[in-house]
Amino acid sequence: MKAHTTSAALKAQARGALLGHYLPLSGAYFTLALFRYLIAVPSGLYSIRPPFGTILYYGIAFGLDVFFGIFSAGIAFLFLSNACGHPVSAPGIFAGFSREPGKAMRIQLLPSLLLLIPNSVADALLTQYLATLQDRWLYAGLFCSLIFLPFVLYVKILYSQVYFIMLDFPEMSASECLRYSRRLMKGNKGRYLYLMLSFIPLMLLGFLTCGIGLLYVYPYRQQTYAAFYLDLMSRQQRR
């Protein structure tokens, strides 16, 4: 059987696909980041009156995470379309609203539930540190983040292909998309983890430029993920 396409080759494919398309794809990333900020930040106000405010805050955060599954479908649509040579534009991030948004949210529901406790515990501890400036809360938050990190990465990797699958196989239900993503990632989790980690240096450089560099790094990373999915599917067809 033919060997997997290397990470370097996938990145080369991504760079080729991005030529002439960086502007709309970077614009899509900026629009989504701004939209997420405008929606998510006001929900933080509910955390100022615990315990009810804290419960409400995490409830809203969970609901927003599920809702943004629609935008995850839009992002997948943009980069998968670009990988296949189809025209792309920044408004494509809203494509999920016209492609079964209910299914996109049902798909996001399982990963959000699995990551609810890991994300909430670490966030609560770091929030407590910001409120009190006591180092013990900071250390506890960092410790919890490190403890949960393997599980968080496992969940993200396991369901990393689910929105590409949703778009490629519209006849599949949400549960079938989730199940097929798990199937595709059997024997490929290490490859995907390596691909994720390989972008860390570029992400750090992007942050050092006050986020401006992320307008290059984010499309590059997402386009590489789309190339990874197409590589997985090509191997499935050869079996």
GROMACS .gro file of C-alpha atoms in nm:
model
  239
    1MET     CA    1   0.000   0.000   0.000
    2LYS     CA    2   0.123   0.347  -0.084
    3ALA     CA    3   0.273   0.535   0.212
    4HIS     CA    4   0.093   0.826   0.369
    5THR     CA    5   0.164   1.168   0.228
    6THR     CA    6   0.421   1.336   0.453
    7SER     CA    7   0.345   1.647   0.658
    8ALA     CA    8   0.591   1.843   0.445
    9ALA     CA    9   0.408   1.737   0.128
   10LEU     CA   10   0.069   1.825   0.277
   11LYS     CA   11   0.199   2.168   0.370
   12ALA     CA   12   0.336   2.215   0.019
   13GLN     CA   13  -0.007   2.126  -0.121
   14ALA     CA   14  -0.165   2.378   0.116
   15ARG     CA   15   0.072   2.657   0.013
   16GLY     CA   16  -0.003   2.585  -0.352
   17ALA     CA   17  -0.378   2.592  -0.293
   18LEU     CA   18  -0.350   2.922  -0.102
   19LEU     CA   19  -0.172   3.110  -0.380
   20GLY     CA   20  -0.402   3.392  -0.485
   21HIS     CA   21  -0.655   3.305  -0.214
   22TYR     CA   22  -0.495   3.434   0.105
   23LEU     CA   23  -0.701   3.754   0.113
   24PRO     CA   24  -1.051   3.596   0.124
   25LEU     CA   25  -0.942   3.317   0.357
   26SER     CA   26  -0.762   3.556   0.594
   27GLY     CA   27  -1.069   3.780   0.578
   28ALA     CA   28  -1.286   3.485   0.677
   29TYR     CA   29  -1.060   3.414   0.975
   30PHE     CA   30  -1.065   3.779   1.087
   31THR     CA   31  -1.445   3.800   1.048
   32LEU     CA   32  -1.499   3.484   1.251
   33ALA     CA   33  -1.258   3.594   1.526
   34LEU     CA   34  -1.431   3.931   1.552
   35PHE     CA   35  -1.776   3.772   1.550
   36ARG     CA   36  -1.677   3.526   1.823
   37TYR     CA   37  -1.535   3.809   2.033
   38LEU     CA   38  -1.847   4.025   1.999
   39ILE     CA   39  -2.073   3.736   2.099
   40ALA     CA   40  -1.862   3.561   2.363
   41VAL     CA   41  -1.715   3.851   2.563
   42PRO     CA   42  -2.045   3.993   2.695
   43SER     CA   43  -2.130   3.651   2.840
   44GLY     CA   44  -1.837   3.695   3.081
   45LEU     CA   45  -2.037   3.958   3.266
   46TYR     CA   46  -2.257   3.685   3.411
   47SER     CA   47  -1.967   3.546   3.613
   48ILE     CA   48  -1.956   3.847   3.845
   49ARG     CA   49  -2.234   3.720   4.075
   50PRO     CA   50  -2.159   3.364   4.182
   51PRO     CA   51  -2.291   3.105   4.214
   52PHE     CA   52  -2.586   3.171   3.981
   53GLY     CA   53  -2.383   3.401   3.757
   54THR     CA   54  -2.105   3.144   3.732
   55ILE     CA   55  -2.346   2.867   3.636
   56LEU     CA   56  -2.512   3.094   3.382
   57TYR     CA   57  -2.173   3.194   3.241
   58TYR     CA   58  -2.064   2.835   3.179
   59GLY     CA   59  -2.406   2.745   3.044
   60ILE     CA   60  -2.384   3.029   2.793
   61ALA     CA   61  -2.024   2.936   2.705
   62PHE     CA   62  -2.132   2.577   2.639
   63GLY     CA   63  -2.426   2.691   2.426
   64LEU     CA   64  -2.202   2.922   2.225
   65ASP     CA   65  -1.952   2.643   2.167
   66VAL     CA   66  -2.228   2.424   2.024
   67PHE     CA   67  -2.367   2.715   1.818
   68PHE     CA   68  -2.026   2.788   1.667
   69GLY     CA   69  -2.031   2.439   1.523
   70ILE     CA   70  -2.219   2.606   1.237
   71PHE     CA   71  -1.916   2.827   1.172
   72SER     CA   72  -1.685   2.527   1.199
   73ALA     CA   73  -1.884   2.376   0.914
   74GLY     CA   74  -1.842   2.703   0.723
   75ILE     CA   75  -1.466   2.703   0.777
   76ALA     CA   76  -1.446   2.341   0.663
   77PHE     CA   77  -1.649   2.432   0.355
   78LEU     CA   78  -1.417   2.719   0.266
   79PHE     CA   79  -1.092   2.526   0.290
   80LEU     CA   80  -1.223   2.203   0.142
   81SER     CA   81  -1.363   2.402  -0.153
   82ASN     CA   82  -1.030   2.575  -0.199
   83ALA     CA   83  -0.843   2.244  -0.184
   84CYS     CA   84  -1.069   2.114  -0.462
   85GLY     CA   85  -1.011   2.422  -0.678
   86HIS     CA   86  -1.353   2.583  -0.627
   87PRO     CA   87  -1.400   2.961  -0.588
   88VAL     CA   88  -1.387   3.090  -0.229
   89SER     CA   89  -1.485   3.415  -0.059
   90ALA     CA   90  -1.485   3.541   0.301
   91PRO     CA   91  -1.868   3.516   0.340
   92GLY     CA   92  -1.823   3.141   0.296
   93ILE     CA   93  -1.785   3.113   0.673
   94PHE     CA   94  -2.165   3.147   0.686
   95ALA     CA   95  -2.211   2.847   0.454
   96GLY     CA   96  -2.300   2.631   0.754
   97PHE     CA   97  -2.630   2.816   0.789
   98SER     CA   98  -2.740   2.685   0.451
   99ARG     CA   99  -2.602   2.333   0.499
  100GLU     CA  100  -2.804   2.176   0.778
  101PRO     CA  101  -2.705   2.403   1.071
  102GLY     CA  102  -2.895   2.176   1.309
  103LYS     CA  103  -2.673   1.883   1.211
  104ALA     CA  104  -2.361   2.098   1.257
  105MET     CA  105  -2.468   2.180   1.614
  106ARG     CA  106  -2.556   1.818   1.691
  107ILE     CA  107  -2.212   1.719   1.569
  108GLN     CA  108  -2.048   1.977   1.796
  109LEU     CA  109  -2.256   1.867   2.095
  110LEU     CA  110  -2.054   1.553   2.171
  111PRO     CA  111  -1.705   1.711   2.165
  112SER     CA  112  -1.838   2.006   2.367
  113LEU     CA  113  -1.982   1.773   2.630
  114LEU     CA  114  -1.661   1.569   2.650
  115LEU     CA  115  -1.452   1.885   2.696
  116LEU     CA  116  -1.694   2.068   2.926
  117ILE     CA  117  -1.531   1.963   3.255
  118PRO     CA  118  -1.165   1.997   3.140
  119ASN     CA  119  -1.229   2.344   2.999
  120SER     CA  120  -1.452   2.464   3.282
  121VAL     CA  121  -1.227   2.352   3.570
  122ALA     CA  122  -0.913   2.513   3.430
  123ASP     CA  123  -1.103   2.829   3.333
  124ALA     CA  124  -1.261   2.859   3.678
  125LEU     CA  125  -0.925   2.829   3.852
  126LEU     CA  126  -0.759   3.088   3.628
  127THR     CA  127  -1.058   3.320   3.671
  128GLN     CA  128  -1.016   3.287   4.048
  129TYR     CA  129  -0.650   3.380   4.010
  130LEU     CA  130  -0.741   3.696   3.816
  131ALA     CA  131  -0.992   3.788   4.087
  132THR     CA  132  -0.757   3.730   4.382
  133LEU     CA  133  -0.404   3.741   4.230
  134GLN     CA  134  -0.314   3.451   4.458
  135ASP     CA  135  -0.049   3.231   4.296
  136ARG     CA  136  -0.204   2.908   4.424
  137TRP     CA  137  -0.499   2.951   4.189
  138LEU     CA  138  -0.265   3.011   3.895
  139TYR     CA  139  -0.060   2.701   3.972
  140ALA     CA  140  -0.377   2.494   4.019
  141GLY     CA  141  -0.516   2.618   3.686
  142LEU     CA  142  -0.194   2.540   3.499
  143PHE     CA  143  -0.172   2.199   3.668
  144CYS     CA  144  -0.529   2.111   3.567
  145SER     CA  145  -0.463   2.227   3.211
  146LEU     CA  146  -0.161   1.998   3.188
  147ILE     CA  147  -0.346   1.704   3.345
  148PHE     CA  148  -0.638   1.735   3.103
  149LEU     CA  149  -0.424   1.817   2.798
  150PRO     CA  150  -0.383   1.456   2.671
  151PHE     CA  151  -0.758   1.398   2.690
  152VAL     CA  152  -0.838   1.732   2.524
  153LEU     CA  153  -0.598   1.658   2.238
  154TYR     CA  154  -0.738   1.306   2.201
  155VAL     CA  155  -1.095   1.435   2.165
  156LYS     CA  156  -0.994   1.709   1.920
  157ILE     CA  157  -0.796   1.465   1.707
  158LEU     CA  158  -1.064   1.195   1.716
  159TYR     CA  159  -1.329   1.431   1.578
  160SER     CA  160  -1.100   1.649   1.366
  161GLN     CA  161  -1.249   1.526   1.036
  162VAL     CA  162  -1.615   1.545   1.125
  163TYR     CA  163  -1.711   1.866   0.943
  164PHE     CA  164  -1.529   1.765   0.626
  165ILE     CA  165  -1.726   1.439   0.642
  166MET     CA  166  -2.052   1.627   0.696
  167LEU     CA  167  -1.991   1.828   0.379
  168ASP     CA  168  -1.863   1.534   0.174
  169PHE     CA  169  -2.143   1.298   0.278
  170PRO     CA  170  -2.458   1.507   0.334
  171GLU     CA  171  -2.669   1.191   0.358
  172MET     CA  172  -2.496   1.093   0.684
  173SER     CA  173  -2.655   1.179   1.017
  174ALA     CA  174  -2.465   1.362   1.290
  175SER     CA  175  -2.390   1.038   1.476
  176GLU     CA  176  -2.270   0.872   1.154
  177CYS     CA  177  -2.036   1.165   1.084
  178LEU     CA  178  -1.890   1.135   1.433
  179ARG     CA  179  -1.850   0.761   1.399
  180TYR     CA  180  -1.685   0.790   1.058
  181SER     CA  181  -1.437   1.048   1.191
  182ARG     CA  182  -1.335   0.802   1.462
  183ARG     CA  183  -1.292   0.534   1.195
  184LEU     CA  184  -1.082   0.758   0.970
  185MET     CA  185  -0.849   0.851   1.254
  186LYS     CA  186  -0.766   0.491   1.346
  187GLY     CA  187  -0.394   0.464   1.285
  188ASN     CA  188  -0.373   0.833   1.195
  189LYS     CA  189  -0.388   1.005   1.534
  190GLY     CA  190  -0.010   1.029   1.563
  191ARG     CA  191   0.018   1.182   1.216
  192TYR     CA  192  -0.244   1.442   1.297
  193LEU     CA  193  -0.087   1.523   1.634
  194TYR     CA  194   0.249   1.576   1.465
  195LEU     CA  195   0.082   1.803   1.211
  196MET     CA  196  -0.083   2.006   1.489
  197LEU     CA  197   0.240   2.043   1.685
  198SER     CA  198   0.436   2.144   1.376
  199PHE     CA  199   0.238   2.470   1.358
  200ILE     CA  200   0.323   2.578   1.715
  201PRO     CA  201   0.636   2.777   1.619
  202LEU     CA  202   0.443   2.967   1.351
  203MET     CA  203   0.155   3.027   1.592
  204LEU     CA  204   0.396   3.172   1.849
  205LEU     CA  205   0.545   3.401   1.585
  206GLY     CA  206   0.194   3.504   1.490
  207PHE     CA  207   0.115   3.604   1.848
  208LEU     CA  208   0.442   3.796   1.874
  209THR     CA  209   0.324   4.016   1.586
  210CYS     CA  210   0.018   4.116   1.793
  211GLY     CA  211  -0.189   3.863   1.603
  212ILE     CA  212  -0.122   4.006   1.257
  213GLY     CA  213   0.088   3.706   1.159
  214LEU     CA  214  -0.205   3.478   1.239
  215LEU     CA  215  -0.376   3.609   0.926
  216TYR     CA  216  -0.112   3.403   0.742
  217VAL     CA  217  -0.072   3.113   0.985
  218TYR     CA  218  -0.441   3.030   1.035
  219PRO     CA  219  -0.530   2.982   0.664
  220TYR     CA  220  -0.206   2.788   0.616
  221ARG     CA  221  -0.289   2.553   0.903
  222GLN     CA  222  -0.654   2.504   0.803
  223GLN     CA  223  -0.563   2.443   0.440
  224THR     CA  224  -0.314   2.178   0.551
  225TYR     CA  225  -0.586   2.010   0.757
  226ALA     CA  226  -0.808   2.001   0.447
  227ALA     CA  227  -0.521   1.841   0.253
  228PHE     CA  228  -0.486   1.585   0.534
  229TYR     CA  229  -0.855   1.494   0.501
  230LEU     CA  230  -0.831   1.452   0.125
  231ASP     CA  231  -0.526   1.230   0.175
  232LEU     CA  232  -0.721   1.014   0.420
  233MET     CA  233  -1.011   0.982   0.176
  234SER     CA  234  -0.784   0.894  -0.116
  235ARG     CA  235  -0.641   0.609   0.090
  236GLN     CA  236  -0.992   0.491   0.179
  237GLN     CA  237  -1.082   0.473  -0.191
  238ARG     CA  238  -0.772   0.267  -0.270
  239ARG     CA  239  -0.862  -0.002  -0.020
   0.00000   0.00000   0.00000
